[in-house]
Amino acid sequence: MRKKNHMQGRYNVITLCGSTKFKDEFLETQKRLTLEGNIVISVGLFGHSGDEEVWNPGIKDMLDDMHLRKIDMADEIYVINVGGYVGESTRREIAYAKGQGKVITYLDGRVNE
């Protein structure tokens, strides 16, 4: 369970995971978690929300690998699972995070499932 820490100097680091079709939810969650006193790492591009560069040769593979490095940097991941949707890439990220012992929190309120 995420501990709220508003003390300066020590901030929980959270990497957001989920389908990039949920761009608005990513931005809302990033803002909320930041205001709660967390350092938030998000996606760099929203391929399913108009960032066409994602589909150029080699770019998606690079971004997928980069996201795993973002998970490495985090204390926890926060899964943007709007309507319970978790796609294949996000399932891989969750499995990776579990293997690294990360706390996993979901938009729908579940923790470490």
PDB file of C-alpha atoms in Angstrom:
ATOM      1  CA  MET A   1       0.000   0.000   0.000  1.00  0.00           C
ATOM      2  CA  ARG A   2       1.356   3.403  -0.944  1.00  0.00           C
ATOM      3  CA  LYS A   3       2.293   5.552   1.986  1.00  0.00           C
ATOM      4  CA  LYS A   4       1.552   9.217   1.595  1.00  0.00           C
ATOM      5  CA  ASN A   5       4.701  11.162   2.250  1.00  0.00           C
ATOM      6  CA  HIS A   6       4.475  14.919   2.077  1.00  0.00           C
ATOM      7  CA  MET A   7       7.812  15.439   3.792  1.00  0.00           C
ATOM      8  CA  GLN A   8      10.307  17.107   1.504  1.00  0.00           C
ATOM      9  CA  GLY A   9      13.302  15.084   0.479  1.00  0.00           C
ATOM     10  CA  ARG A  10      11.771  11.609   0.269  1.00  0.00           C
ATOM     11  CA  TYR A  11       9.163  11.044  -2.366  1.00  0.00           C
ATOM     12  CA  ASN A  12       7.629   7.771  -3.507  1.00  0.00           C
ATOM     13  CA  VAL A  13       8.435   7.138  -7.190  1.00  0.00           C
ATOM     14  CA  ILE A  14       5.536   5.754  -9.244  1.00  0.00           C
ATOM     15  CA  THR A  15       5.599   4.602 -12.869  1.00  0.00           C
ATOM     16  CA  LEU A  16       2.272   4.733 -14.678  1.00  0.00           C
ATOM     17  CA  CYS A  17       1.343   1.738 -16.832  1.00  0.00           C
ATOM     18  CA  GLY A  18      -1.664   1.111 -19.058  1.00  0.00           C
ATOM     19  CA  SER A  19      -3.009   1.501 -22.553  1.00  0.00           C
ATOM     20  CA  THR A  20      -2.040   4.753 -24.209  1.00  0.00           C
ATOM     21  CA  LYS A  21      -5.634   5.050 -25.447  1.00  0.00           C
ATOM     22  CA  PHE A  22      -6.362   6.346 -21.926  1.00  0.00           C
ATOM     23  CA  LYS A  23      -4.368   9.572 -22.369  1.00  0.00           C
ATOM     24  CA  ASP A  24      -6.786  11.735 -20.359  1.00  0.00           C
ATOM     25  CA  GLU A  25      -6.705   9.288 -17.443  1.00  0.00           C
ATOM     26  CA  PHE A  26      -2.880   9.181 -17.568  1.00  0.00           C
ATOM     27  CA  LEU A  27      -2.733  12.976 -17.336  1.00  0.00           C
ATOM     28  CA  GLU A  28      -5.342  13.160 -14.543  1.00  0.00           C
ATOM     29  CA  THR A  29      -3.605  10.405 -12.551  1.00  0.00           C
ATOM     30  CA  GLN A  30      -0.184  11.994 -13.022  1.00  0.00           C
ATOM     31  CA  LYS A  31      -1.503  15.279 -11.688  1.00  0.00           C
ATOM     32  CA  ARG A  32      -3.295  13.708  -8.709  1.00  0.00           C
ATOM     33  CA  LEU A  33      -0.354  11.508  -7.672  1.00  0.00           C
ATOM     34  CA  THR A  34       2.053  14.437  -8.022  1.00  0.00           C
ATOM     35  CA  LEU A  35      -0.139  16.613  -5.798  1.00  0.00           C
ATOM     36  CA  GLU A  36      -0.175  13.754  -3.259  1.00  0.00           C
ATOM     37  CA  GLY A  37       3.621  14.114  -3.022  1.00  0.00           C
ATOM     38  CA  ASN A  38       4.898  11.464  -5.445  1.00  0.00           C
ATOM     39  CA  ILE A  39       7.417  11.591  -8.281  1.00  0.00           C
ATOM     40  CA  VAL A  40       5.504  10.265 -11.280  1.00  0.00           C
ATOM     41  CA  ILE A  41       7.097   8.656 -14.343  1.00  0.00           C
ATOM     42  CA  SER A  42       4.773   8.326 -17.319  1.00  0.00           C
ATOM     43  CA  VAL A  43       4.856   7.295 -20.943  1.00  0.00           C
ATOM     44  CA  GLY A  44       6.671   9.537 -23.411  1.00  0.00           C
ATOM     45  CA  LEU A  45       4.238   9.058 -26.292  1.00  0.00           C
ATOM     46  CA  PHE A  46       0.583   8.086 -26.592  1.00  0.00           C
ATOM     47  CA  GLY A  47       0.579   5.773 -29.622  1.00  0.00           C
ATOM     48  CA  HIS A  48      -3.104   4.914 -29.328  1.00  0.00           C
ATOM     49  CA  SER A  49      -4.018   8.588 -28.902  1.00  0.00           C
ATOM     50  CA  GLY A  50      -2.391  10.099 -31.971  1.00  0.00           C
ATOM     51  CA  ASP A  51       1.385   9.977 -31.515  1.00  0.00           C
ATOM     52  CA  GLU A  52       2.085   8.311 -34.870  1.00  0.00           C
ATOM     53  CA  GLU A  53       5.868   8.206 -34.327  1.00  0.00           C
ATOM     54  CA  VAL A  54       5.339   5.158 -32.089  1.00  0.00           C
ATOM     55  CA  TRP A  55       4.605   3.048 -35.165  1.00  0.00           C
ATOM     56  CA  ASN A  56       7.874   3.909 -36.983  1.00  0.00           C
ATOM     57  CA  PRO A  57      10.278   0.935 -37.340  1.00  0.00           C
ATOM     58  CA  GLY A  58      11.991   0.054 -34.058  1.00  0.00           C
ATOM     59  CA  ILE A  59      10.346   2.800 -32.010  1.00  0.00           C
ATOM     60  CA  LYS A  60       7.712   0.703 -30.200  1.00  0.00           C
ATOM     61  CA  ASP A  61      10.313  -1.909 -29.201  1.00  0.00           C
ATOM     62  CA  MET A  62      12.552   0.869 -27.858  1.00  0.00           C
ATOM     63  CA  LEU A  63       9.675   2.465 -25.931  1.00  0.00           C
ATOM     64  CA  ASP A  64       8.604  -0.901 -24.475  1.00  0.00           C
ATOM     65  CA  ASP A  65      12.152  -1.549 -23.234  1.00  0.00           C
ATOM     66  CA  MET A  66      12.431   2.009 -21.939  1.00  0.00           C
ATOM     67  CA  HIS A  67       9.218   1.519 -19.950  1.00  0.00           C
ATOM     68  CA  LEU A  68      10.742  -1.490 -18.186  1.00  0.00           C
ATOM     69  CA  ARG A  69      13.682   0.741 -17.202  1.00  0.00           C
ATOM     70  CA  LYS A  70      11.137   3.257 -15.852  1.00  0.00           C
ATOM     71  CA  ILE A  71       9.654   0.443 -13.751  1.00  0.00           C
ATOM     72  CA  ASP A  72      13.174  -0.332 -12.470  1.00  0.00           C
ATOM     73  CA  MET A  73      13.453   3.274 -11.265  1.00  0.00           C
ATOM     74  CA  ALA A  74      10.121   3.207  -9.411  1.00  0.00           C
ATOM     75  CA  ASP A  75       9.012   2.124  -5.949  1.00  0.00           C
ATOM     76  CA  GLU A  76       5.673   1.068  -7.415  1.00  0.00           C
ATOM     77  CA  ILE A  77       3.634   0.983 -10.579  1.00  0.00           C
ATOM     78  CA  TYR A  78       0.159   2.423 -10.958  1.00  0.00           C
ATOM     79  CA  VAL A  79      -1.982   0.652 -13.557  1.00  0.00           C
ATOM     80  CA  ILE A  80      -4.457   2.805 -15.490  1.00  0.00           C
ATOM     81  CA  ASN A  81      -7.077   0.068 -16.018  1.00  0.00           C
ATOM     82  CA  VAL A  82     -10.112   2.046 -17.168  1.00  0.00           C
ATOM     83  CA  GLY A  83     -13.162  -0.205 -17.199  1.00  0.00           C
ATOM     84  CA  GLY A  84     -10.928  -3.063 -16.033  1.00  0.00           C
ATOM     85  CA  TYR A  85      -9.019  -3.080 -19.343  1.00  0.00           C
ATOM     86  CA  VAL A  86      -5.443  -4.378 -19.181  1.00  0.00           C
ATOM     87  CA  GLY A  87      -3.830  -5.065 -22.553  1.00  0.00           C
ATOM     88  CA  GLU A  88      -1.005  -7.418 -23.466  1.00  0.00           C
ATOM     89  CA  SER A  89       1.827  -4.885 -23.062  1.00  0.00           C
ATOM     90  CA  THR A  90       0.493  -3.785 -19.681  1.00  0.00           C
ATOM     91  CA  ARG A  91       0.164  -7.408 -18.527  1.00  0.00           C
ATOM     92  CA  ARG A  92       3.865  -7.890 -19.395  1.00  0.00           C
ATOM     93  CA  GLU A  93       4.762  -4.758 -17.429  1.00  0.00           C
ATOM     94  CA  ILE A  94       2.746  -5.959 -14.401  1.00  0.00           C
ATOM     95  CA  ALA A  95       4.480  -9.357 -14.511  1.00  0.00           C
ATOM     96  CA  TYR A  96       7.863  -7.627 -14.763  1.00  0.00           C
ATOM     97  CA  ALA A  97       7.037  -5.317 -11.830  1.00  0.00           C
ATOM     98  CA  LYS A  98       5.900  -8.290  -9.715  1.00  0.00           C
ATOM     99  CA  GLY A  99       9.184 -10.047 -10.499  1.00  0.00           C
ATOM    100  CA  GLN A 100      11.043  -6.959  -9.295  1.00  0.00           C
ATOM    101  CA  GLY A 101       9.042  -6.844  -6.045  1.00  0.00           C
ATOM    102  CA  LYS A 102       7.286  -3.565  -6.875  1.00  0.00           C
ATOM    103  CA  VAL A 103       4.039  -2.472  -5.242  1.00  0.00           C
ATOM    104  CA  ILE A 104       1.268  -2.575  -7.847  1.00  0.00           C
ATOM    105  CA  THR A 105      -1.733  -0.287  -7.483  1.00  0.00           C
ATOM    106  CA  TYR A 106      -4.666  -0.105  -9.890  1.00  0.00           C
ATOM    107  CA  LEU A 107      -6.891   2.800 -10.839  1.00  0.00           C
ATOM    108  CA  ASP A 108      -9.887   0.732  -9.693  1.00  0.00           C
ATOM    109  CA  GLY A 109      -8.406   0.526  -6.185  1.00  0.00           C
ATOM    110  CA  ARG A 110      -6.865  -2.950  -6.178  1.00  0.00           C
ATOM    111  CA  VAL A 111      -3.362  -3.340  -4.770  1.00  0.00           C
ATOM    112  CA  ASN A 112      -0.763  -6.046  -5.563  1.00  0.00           C
ATOM    113  CA  GLU A 113      -3.082  -8.315  -7.536  1.00  0.00           C
TER     114      GLU A 113
END
